[in-house]
GROMACS .gro file of N, CA and C in nm:
model
  420
    1MET      N    1   1.662  -1.081   2.268
    1MET     CA    2   1.565  -1.184   2.297
    1MET      C    3   1.544  -1.268   2.172
    2THR      N    4   1.514  -1.391   2.192
    2THR     CA    5   1.490  -1.481   2.080
    2THR      C    6   1.339  -1.498   2.062
    3PRO      N    7   1.287  -1.467   1.945
    3PRO     CA    8   1.143  -1.483   1.921
    3PRO      C    9   1.101  -1.629   1.932
    4THR      N   10   0.981  -1.652   1.982
    4THR     CA   11   0.926  -1.787   1.990
    4THR      C   12   0.896  -1.837   1.849
    5ALA      N   13   0.866  -1.965   1.838
    5ALA     CA   14   0.834  -2.023   1.707
    5ALA      C   15   0.711  -1.954   1.646
    6ILE      N   16   0.612  -1.925   1.728
    6ILE     CA   17   0.491  -1.858   1.678
    6ILE      C   18   0.527  -1.718   1.628
    7MET      N   19   0.607  -1.647   1.705
    7MET     CA   20   0.649  -1.513   1.663
    7MET      C   21   0.727  -1.520   1.532
    8ARG      N   22   0.819  -1.616   1.521
    8ARG     CA   23   0.899  -1.628   1.398
    8ARG      C   24   0.811  -1.651   1.277
    9ARG      N   25   0.710  -1.736   1.290
    9ARG     CA   26   0.619  -1.761   1.177
    9ARG      C   27   0.545  -1.633   1.139
   10GLN      N   28   0.499  -1.559   1.238
   10GLN     CA   29   0.426  -1.436   1.209
   10GLN      C   30   0.518  -1.329   1.151
   11ILE      N   31   0.640  -1.321   1.201
   11ILE     CA   32   0.737  -1.226   1.146
   11ILE      C   33   0.767  -1.261   1.001
   12GLU      N   34   0.787  -1.389   0.973
   12GLU     CA   35   0.812  -1.433   0.835
   12GLU      C   36   0.695  -1.397   0.745
   13GLN      N   37   0.574  -1.411   0.795
   13GLN     CA   38   0.455  -1.375   0.717
   13GLN      C   39   0.456  -1.225   0.687
   14ALA      N   40   0.487  -1.143   0.787
   14ALA     CA   41   0.493  -0.998   0.767
   14ALA      C   42   0.603  -0.962   0.669
   15VAL      N   43   0.719  -1.025   0.683
   15VAL     CA   44   0.831  -1.000   0.592
   15VAL      C   45   0.792  -1.035   0.449
   16GLY      N   46   0.723  -1.146   0.432
   16GLY     CA   47   0.679  -1.186   0.299
   16GLY      C   48   0.590  -1.081   0.234
   17LEU      N   49   0.504  -1.020   0.313
   17LEU     CA   50   0.415  -0.916   0.260
   17LEU      C   51   0.489  -0.787   0.226
   18MET      N   52   0.593  -0.756   0.305
   18MET     CA   53   0.663  -0.628   0.292
   18MET      C   54   0.795  -0.635   0.215
   19ARG      N   55   0.835  -0.753   0.174
   19ARG     CA   56   0.969  -0.774   0.115
   19ARG      C   57   1.012  -0.667   0.014
   20PRO      N   58   0.925  -0.621  -0.077
   20PRO     CA   59   0.971  -0.523  -0.177
   20PRO      C   60   1.022  -0.391  -0.119
   21VAL      N   61   0.981  -0.357   0.003
   21VAL     CA   62   1.022  -0.227   0.058
   21VAL      C   63   1.106  -0.238   0.185
   22LEU      N   64   1.139  -0.360   0.227
   22LEU     CA   65   1.215  -0.377   0.351
   22LEU      C   66   1.358  -0.329   0.339
   23ASP      N   67   1.411  -0.279   0.449
   23ASP     CA   68   1.549  -0.232   0.458
   23ASP      C   69   1.610  -0.296   0.583
   24LEU      N   70   1.640  -0.426   0.574
   24LEU     CA   71   1.688  -0.500   0.690
   24LEU      C   72   1.839  -0.496   0.702
   25PRO      N   73   1.891  -0.493   0.826
   25PRO     CA   74   2.036  -0.496   0.847
   25PRO      C   75   2.093  -0.632   0.811
   26ALA      N   76   2.224  -0.638   0.797
   26ALA     CA   77   2.291  -0.763   0.761
   26ALA      C   78   2.261  -0.874   0.861
   27GLY      N   79   2.238  -0.838   0.988
   27GLY     CA   80   2.209  -0.936   1.092
   27GLY      C   81   2.075  -1.003   1.078
   28GLY      N   82   1.988  -0.948   0.998
   28GLY     CA   83   1.858  -1.008   0.972
   28GLY      C   84   1.755  -0.980   1.079
   29LEU      N   85   1.650  -1.059   1.078
   29LEU     CA   86   1.534  -1.033   1.161
   29LEU      C   87   1.558  -1.041   1.311
   30GLN      N   88   1.641  -1.133   1.356
   30GLN     CA   89   1.662  -1.145   1.499
   30GLN      C   90   1.713  -1.013   1.557
   31ALA      N   91   1.796  -0.943   1.483
   31ALA     CA   92   1.849  -0.814   1.529
   31ALA      C   93   1.739  -0.710   1.540
   32CYS      N   94   1.625  -0.736   1.478
   32CYS     CA   95   1.517  -0.638   1.477
   32CYS      C   96   1.410  -0.666   1.582
   33THR      N   97   1.427  -0.771   1.663
   33THR     CA   98   1.331  -0.804   1.768
   33THR      C   99   1.401  -0.794   1.902
   34MET      N  100   1.343  -0.717   1.994
   34MET     CA  101   1.402  -0.705   2.128
   34MET      C  102   1.293  -0.669   2.227
   35THR      N  103   1.327  -0.679   2.354
   35THR     CA  104   1.229  -0.643   2.456
   35THR      C  105   1.197  -0.494   2.444
   36VAL      N  106   1.077  -0.460   2.485
   36VAL     CA  107   1.035  -0.320   2.482
   36VAL      C  108   1.126  -0.237   2.572
   37ALA      N  109   1.163  -0.292   2.688
   37ALA     CA  110   1.251  -0.219   2.781
   37ALA      C  111   1.386  -0.188   2.718
   38ARG      N  112   1.442  -0.285   2.647
   38ARG     CA  113   1.571  -0.262   2.581
   38ARG      C  114   1.555  -0.162   2.466
   39TYR      N  115   1.448  -0.175   2.391
   39TYR     CA  116   1.427  -0.087   2.276
   39TYR      C  117   1.414   0.058   2.319
   40ALA      N  118   1.357   0.081   2.436
   40ALA     CA  119   1.340   0.218   2.486
   40ALA      C  120   1.474   0.287   2.509
   41ARG      N  121   1.584   0.210   2.514
   41ARG     CA  122   1.716   0.267   2.541
   41ARG      C  123   1.804   0.280   2.417
   42VAL      N  124   1.761   0.232   2.302
   42VAL     CA  125   1.846   0.241   2.184
   42VAL      C  126   1.859   0.387   2.141
   43SER      N  127   1.974   0.419   2.084
   43SER     CA  128   2.000   0.560   2.052
   43SER      C  129   1.957   0.600   1.911
   44SER      N  130   1.945   0.504   1.821
   44SER     CA  131   1.908   0.535   1.684
   44SER      C  132   1.814   0.428   1.633
   45THR      N  133   1.707   0.470   1.567
   45THR     CA  134   1.610   0.375   1.513
   45THR      C  135   1.577   0.416   1.370
   46PRO      N  136   1.512   0.328   1.295
   46PRO     CA  137   1.472   0.368   1.159
   46PRO      C  138   1.380   0.489   1.162
   47THR      N  139   1.381   0.563   1.055
   47THR     CA  140   1.290   0.678   1.045
   47THR      C  141   1.152   0.635   0.994
   48SER      N  142   1.147   0.520   0.927
   48SER     CA  143   1.020   0.466   0.875
   48SER      C  144   1.020   0.316   0.894
   49ALA      N  145   0.910   0.264   0.948
   49ALA     CA  146   0.902   0.120   0.973
   49ALA      C  147   0.760   0.080   1.006
   50VAL      N  148   0.736  -0.050   0.998
   50VAL     CA  149   0.618  -0.112   1.058
   50VAL      C  150   0.671  -0.182   1.182
   51TYR      N  151   0.598  -0.173   1.292
   51TYR     CA  152   0.642  -0.241   1.413
   51TYR      C  153   0.530  -0.331   1.464
   52ILE      N  154   0.572  -0.440   1.525
   52ILE     CA  155   0.479  -0.539   1.581
   52ILE      C  156   0.515  -0.554   1.728
   53THR      N  157   0.417  -0.542   1.816
   53THR     CA  158   0.446  -0.566   1.957
   53THR      C  159   0.390  -0.701   1.998
   54TRP      N  160   0.456  -0.761   2.097
   54TRP     CA  161   0.426  -0.897   2.139
   54TRP      C  162   0.403  -0.902   2.289
   55GLY      N  163   0.314  -0.990   2.331
   55GLY     CA  164   0.294  -1.015   2.473
   55GLY      C  165   0.396  -1.116   2.523
   56THR      N  166   0.393  -1.147   2.651
   56THR     CA  167   0.491  -1.238   2.711
   56THR      C  168   0.479  -1.380   2.657
   57ARG      N  169   0.366  -1.416   2.602
   57ARG     CA  170   0.347  -1.551   2.546
   57ARG      C  171   0.370  -1.556   2.396
   58GLY      N  172   0.421  -1.446   2.340
   58GLY     CA  173   0.446  -1.442   2.197
   58GLY      C  174   0.324  -1.408   2.115
   59ASP      N  175   0.221  -1.358   2.180
   59ASP     CA  176   0.098  -1.321   2.109
   59ASP      C  177   0.114  -1.181   2.050
   60CYS      N  178   0.065  -1.163   1.929
   60CYS     CA  179   0.072  -1.033   1.863
   60CYS      C  180  -0.025  -0.938   1.932
   61ARG      N  181   0.028  -0.831   1.990
   61ARG     CA  182  -0.054  -0.736   2.063
   61ARG      C  183  -0.097  -0.618   1.976
   62TYR      N  184  -0.006  -0.569   1.890
   62TYR     CA  185  -0.034  -0.446   1.817
   62TYR      C  186   0.053  -0.439   1.693
   63VAL      N  187   0.001  -0.378   1.588
   63VAL     CA  188   0.078  -0.348   1.467
   63VAL      C  189   0.062  -0.199   1.440
   64GLY      N  190   0.173  -0.132   1.417
   64GLY     CA  191   0.167   0.010   1.387
   64GLY      C  192   0.274   0.047   1.285
   65SER      N  193   0.276   0.173   1.248
   65SER     CA  194   0.378   0.220   1.154
   65SER      C  195   0.415   0.363   1.187
   66VAL      N  196   0.530   0.403   1.139
   66VAL     CA  197   0.577   0.540   1.157
   66VAL      C  198   0.658   0.579   1.035
   67CYS      N  199   0.646   0.706   0.998
   67CYS     CA  200   0.722   0.760   0.885
   67CYS      C  201   0.756   0.905   0.920
   68ARG      N  202   0.870   0.924   0.985
   68ARG     CA  203   0.916   1.057   1.027
   68ARG      C  204   1.059   1.073   0.975
   69LEU      N  205   1.071   1.113   0.852
   69LEU     CA  206   1.198   1.109   0.781
   69LEU      C  207   1.312   1.189   0.843
   70LYS      N  208   1.283   1.288   0.922
   70LYS     CA  209   1.390   1.369   0.981
   70LYS      C  210   1.419   1.331   1.125
   71ASP      N  211   1.359   1.225   1.175
   71ASP     CA  212   1.373   1.187   1.316
   71ASP      C  213   1.448   1.054   1.326
   72VAL      N  214   1.573   1.057   1.371
   72VAL     CA  215   1.653   0.934   1.379
   72VAL      C  216   1.613   0.845   1.497
   73THR      N  217   1.515   0.887   1.574
   73THR     CA  218   1.461   0.803   1.680
   73THR      C  219   1.311   0.783   1.659
   74ALA      N  220   1.266   0.788   1.536
   74ALA     CA  221   1.122   0.788   1.504
   74ALA      C  222   1.047   0.669   1.563
   75VAL      N  223   1.097   0.548   1.539
   75VAL     CA  224   1.024   0.430   1.586
   75VAL      C  225   1.026   0.424   1.738
   76ARG      N  226   1.142   0.448   1.798
   76ARG     CA  227   1.151   0.448   1.944
   76ARG      C  228   1.055   0.551   2.003
   77ALA      N  229   1.051   0.670   1.945
   77ALA     CA  230   0.961   0.774   1.995
   77ALA      C  231   0.815   0.731   1.985
   78ARG      N  232   0.779   0.667   1.875
   78ARG     CA  233   0.640   0.624   1.857
   78ARG      C  234   0.604   0.514   1.957
   79VAL      N  235   0.694   0.418   1.977
   79VAL     CA  236   0.667   0.312   2.074
   79VAL      C  237   0.653   0.374   2.214
   80ARG      N  238   0.738   0.469   2.248
   80ARG     CA  239   0.728   0.536   2.378
   80ARG      C  240   0.594   0.607   2.394
   81GLU      N  241   0.544   0.667   2.286
   81GLU     CA  242   0.413   0.732   2.291
   81GLU      C  243   0.305   0.631   2.330
   82HIS      N  244   0.311   0.513   2.270
   82HIS     CA  245   0.215   0.408   2.304
   82HIS      C  246   0.228   0.366   2.450
   83LEU      N  247   0.351   0.358   2.498
   83LEU     CA  248   0.376   0.307   2.633
   83LEU      C  249   0.335   0.405   2.743
   84ARG      N  250   0.286   0.521   2.707
   84ARG     CA  251   0.231   0.613   2.807
   84ARG      C  252   0.104   0.554   2.869
   85ARG      N  253   0.042   0.462   2.796
   85ARG     CA  254  -0.079   0.397   2.846
   85ARG      C  255  -0.040   0.280   2.936
   86PRO      N  256  -0.081   0.281   3.063
   86PRO     CA  257  -0.039   0.177   3.157
   86PRO      C  258  -0.073   0.035   3.111
   87GLU      N  259  -0.188   0.018   3.047
   87GLU     CA  260  -0.226  -0.117   3.004
   87GLU      C  261  -0.131  -0.170   2.897
   88ARG      N  262  -0.078  -0.083   2.815
   88ARG     CA  263   0.018  -0.127   2.714
   88ARG      C  264   0.152  -0.159   2.779
   89ARG      N  265   0.194  -0.079   2.874
   89ARG     CA  266   0.319  -0.110   2.945
   89ARG      C  267   0.310  -0.247   3.010
   90ALA      N  268   0.192  -0.281   3.060
   90ALA     CA  269   0.173  -0.409   3.128
   90ALA      C  270   0.169  -0.527   3.030
   91ARG      N  271   0.119  -0.505   2.910
   91ARG     CA  272   0.096  -0.616   2.815
   91ARG      C  273   0.205  -0.632   2.709
   92TRP      N  274   0.277  -0.527   2.678
   92TRP     CA  275   0.376  -0.534   2.570
   92TRP      C  276   0.511  -0.576   2.626
   93TYR      N  277   0.562  -0.687   2.576
   93TYR     CA  278   0.690  -0.739   2.623
   93TYR      C  279   0.803  -0.714   2.522
   94ALA      N  280   0.774  -0.737   2.395
   94ALA     CA  281   0.878  -0.727   2.292
   94ALA      C  282   0.824  -0.651   2.172
   95VAL      N  283   0.917  -0.607   2.088
   95VAL     CA  284   0.880  -0.534   1.967
   95VAL      C  285   0.969  -0.582   1.852
   96THR      N  286   0.909  -0.602   1.737
   96THR     CA  287   0.983  -0.634   1.615
   96THR      C  288   0.971  -0.513   1.523
   97ILE      N  289   1.084  -0.469   1.474
   97ILE     CA  290   1.088  -0.353   1.385
   97ILE      C  291   1.116  -0.402   1.244
   98LEU      N  292   1.031  -0.365   1.150
   98LEU     CA  293   1.050  -0.399   1.009
   98LEU      C  294   1.073  -0.268   0.934
   99PRO      N  295   1.200  -0.225   0.926
   99PRO     CA  296   1.231  -0.097   0.863
   99PRO      C  297   1.210  -0.101   0.713
  100VAL      N  298   1.165   0.009   0.658
  100VAL     CA  299   1.147   0.019   0.513
  100VAL      C  300   1.256   0.110   0.456
  101THR      N  301   1.278   0.098   0.327
  101THR     CA  302   1.381   0.180   0.263
  101THR      C  303   1.346   0.328   0.278
  102PRO      N  304   1.445   0.415   0.285
  102PRO     CA  305   1.420   0.558   0.306
  102PRO      C  306   1.332   0.623   0.199
  103LYS      N  307   1.331   0.569   0.080
  103LYS     CA  308   1.251   0.630  -0.027
  103LYS      C  309   1.104   0.586  -0.025
  104THR      N  310   1.066   0.499   0.069
  104THR     CA  311   0.929   0.450   0.076
  104THR      C  312   0.835   0.562   0.121
  105SER      N  313   0.729   0.582   0.047
  105SER     CA  314   0.634   0.690   0.078
  105SER      C  315   0.549   0.656   0.200
  106LEU      N  316   0.493   0.759   0.262
  106LEU     CA  317   0.403   0.740   0.375
  106LEU      C  318   0.286   0.651   0.336
  107GLU      N  319   0.233   0.671   0.217
  107GLU     CA  320   0.120   0.589   0.169
  107GLU      C  321   0.157   0.440   0.168
  108VAL      N  322   0.275   0.408   0.118
  108VAL     CA  323   0.318   0.268   0.112
  108VAL      C  324   0.344   0.213   0.252
  109VAL      N  325   0.405   0.293   0.340
  109VAL     CA  326   0.428   0.249   0.478
  109VAL      C  327   0.294   0.215   0.543
  110ARG      N  328   0.195   0.298   0.524
  110ARG     CA  329   0.063   0.273   0.583
  110ARG      C  330  -0.003   0.149   0.522
  111ARG      N  331   0.015   0.130   0.391
  111ARG     CA  332  -0.039   0.007   0.329
  111ARG      C  333   0.028  -0.116   0.389
  112CYS      N  334   0.158  -0.106   0.413
  112CYS     CA  335   0.229  -0.218   0.477
  112CYS      C  336   0.168  -0.248   0.613
  113GLU      N  337   0.145  -0.144   0.692
  113GLU     CA  338   0.082  -0.163   0.823
  113GLU      C  339  -0.052  -0.234   0.808
  114GLY      N  340  -0.133  -0.190   0.714
  114GLY     CA  341  -0.263  -0.251   0.693
  114GLY      C  342  -0.254  -0.398   0.658
  115TRP      N  343  -0.163  -0.433   0.568
  115TRP     CA  344  -0.145  -0.573   0.529
  115TRP      C  345  -0.096  -0.658   0.645
  116VAL      N  346   0.002  -0.607   0.720
  116VAL     CA  347   0.056  -0.685   0.833
  116VAL      C  348  -0.052  -0.703   0.940
  117ALA      N  349  -0.127  -0.599   0.971
  117ALA     CA  350  -0.234  -0.611   1.069
  117ALA      C  351  -0.341  -0.709   1.022
  118PHE      N  352  -0.374  -0.706   0.894
  118PHE     CA  353  -0.471  -0.799   0.838
  118PHE      C  354  -0.423  -0.944   0.856
  119ALA      N  355  -0.295  -0.966   0.832
  119ALA     CA  356  -0.240  -1.102   0.840
  119ALA      C  357  -0.223  -1.150   0.984
  120LEU      N  358  -0.179  -1.063   1.075
  120LEU     CA  359  -0.145  -1.106   1.211
  120LEU      C  360  -0.260  -1.093   1.311
  121ARG      N  361  -0.361  -1.016   1.278
  121ARG     CA  362  -0.477  -1.000   1.367
  121ARG      C  363  -0.436  -0.965   1.511
  122PRO      N  364  -0.376  -0.848   1.531
  122PRO     CA  365  -0.332  -0.812   1.666
  122PRO      C  366  -0.448  -0.799   1.764
  123ALA      N  367  -0.419  -0.826   1.892
  123ALA     CA  368  -0.521  -0.820   1.997
  123ALA      C  369  -0.566  -0.677   2.025
  124GLU      N  370  -0.477  -0.579   2.000
  124GLU     CA  371  -0.508  -0.438   2.027
  124GLU      C  372  -0.503  -0.358   1.898
  125GLY      N  373  -0.576  -0.248   1.899
  125GLY     CA  374  -0.574  -0.158   1.783
  125GLY      C  375  -0.675  -0.198   1.678
  126SER      N  376  -0.747  -0.100   1.630
  126SER     CA  377  -0.847  -0.129   1.526
  126SER      C  378  -0.849  -0.022   1.417
  127ALA      N  379  -0.762   0.075   1.427
  127ALA     CA  380  -0.762   0.186   1.330
  127ALA      C  381  -0.656   0.167   1.222
  128HIS      N  382  -0.635   0.043   1.183
  128HIS     CA  383  -0.534   0.016   1.081
  128HIS      C  384  -0.583   0.062   0.944
  129PRO      N  385  -0.490   0.102   0.858
  129PRO     CA  386  -0.528   0.143   0.723
  129PRO      C  387  -0.599   0.028   0.650
  130LEU      N  388  -0.698   0.064   0.572
  130LEU     CA  389  -0.768  -0.036   0.491
  130LEU      C  390  -0.675  -0.085   0.381
  131ILE      N  391  -0.693  -0.209   0.343
  131ILE     CA  392  -0.610  -0.264   0.236
  131ILE      C  393  -0.696  -0.293   0.115
  132ASP      N  394  -0.632  -0.293   0.001
  132ASP     CA  395  -0.696  -0.330  -0.124
  132ASP      C  396  -0.645  -0.470  -0.157
  133MET      N  397  -0.733  -0.568  -0.151
  133MET     CA  398  -0.692  -0.708  -0.173
  133MET      C  399  -0.631  -0.729  -0.311
  134GLU      N  400  -0.657  -0.639  -0.403
  134GLU     CA  401  -0.603  -0.651  -0.538
  134GLU      C  402  -0.465  -0.586  -0.553
  135THR      N  403  -0.421  -0.513  -0.449
  135THR     CA  404  -0.297  -0.436  -0.460
  135THR      C  405  -0.197  -0.478  -0.354
  136PRO      N  406  -0.108  -0.571  -0.385
  136PRO     CA  407  -0.004  -0.608  -0.289
  136PRO      C  408   0.100  -0.496  -0.278
  137ILE      N  409   0.188  -0.509  -0.182
  137ILE     CA  410   0.294  -0.411  -0.161
  137ILE      C  411   0.395  -0.421  -0.275
  138THR      N  412   0.430  -0.308  -0.331
  138THR     CA  413   0.533  -0.303  -0.435
  138THR      C  414   0.636  -0.199  -0.395
  139ALA      N  415   0.752  -0.205  -0.455
  139ALA     CA  416   0.858  -0.110  -0.423
  139ALA      C  417   0.810   0.033  -0.447
  140ALA      N  418   0.856   0.121  -0.359
  140ALA     CA  419   0.817   0.262  -0.368
  140ALA      C  420   0.865   0.316  -0.497
   0.00000   0.00000   0.00000
């Protein structure tokens, strides 16, 4: 799927915040955004990432993170956990995955989630990690 202009701007904003710890494939960001239905079928996902879910109009629905270093389907498994809730299945259309380097600590992954949620103001979720305005994301 091709992200809308609004989604692209928000993804670029998230990437700007997380750049020091990102682990993006050669294909770049477009390869990291797909429909939730398609993502549920992928066989391998990052073990650590921040993910952004989108509604059908390109609205940011949710920002979350996962850090399960021994699970090669970590992000997919976490998204599936969320989709057990019928209201999320109804509202979530696409997901953008922002994988972090394998050496990134859980603390840094959570800080990334907090910064991205602060910037994108998702419609759902309120238990995001607190951020320190004086401490931007730095390499693990």
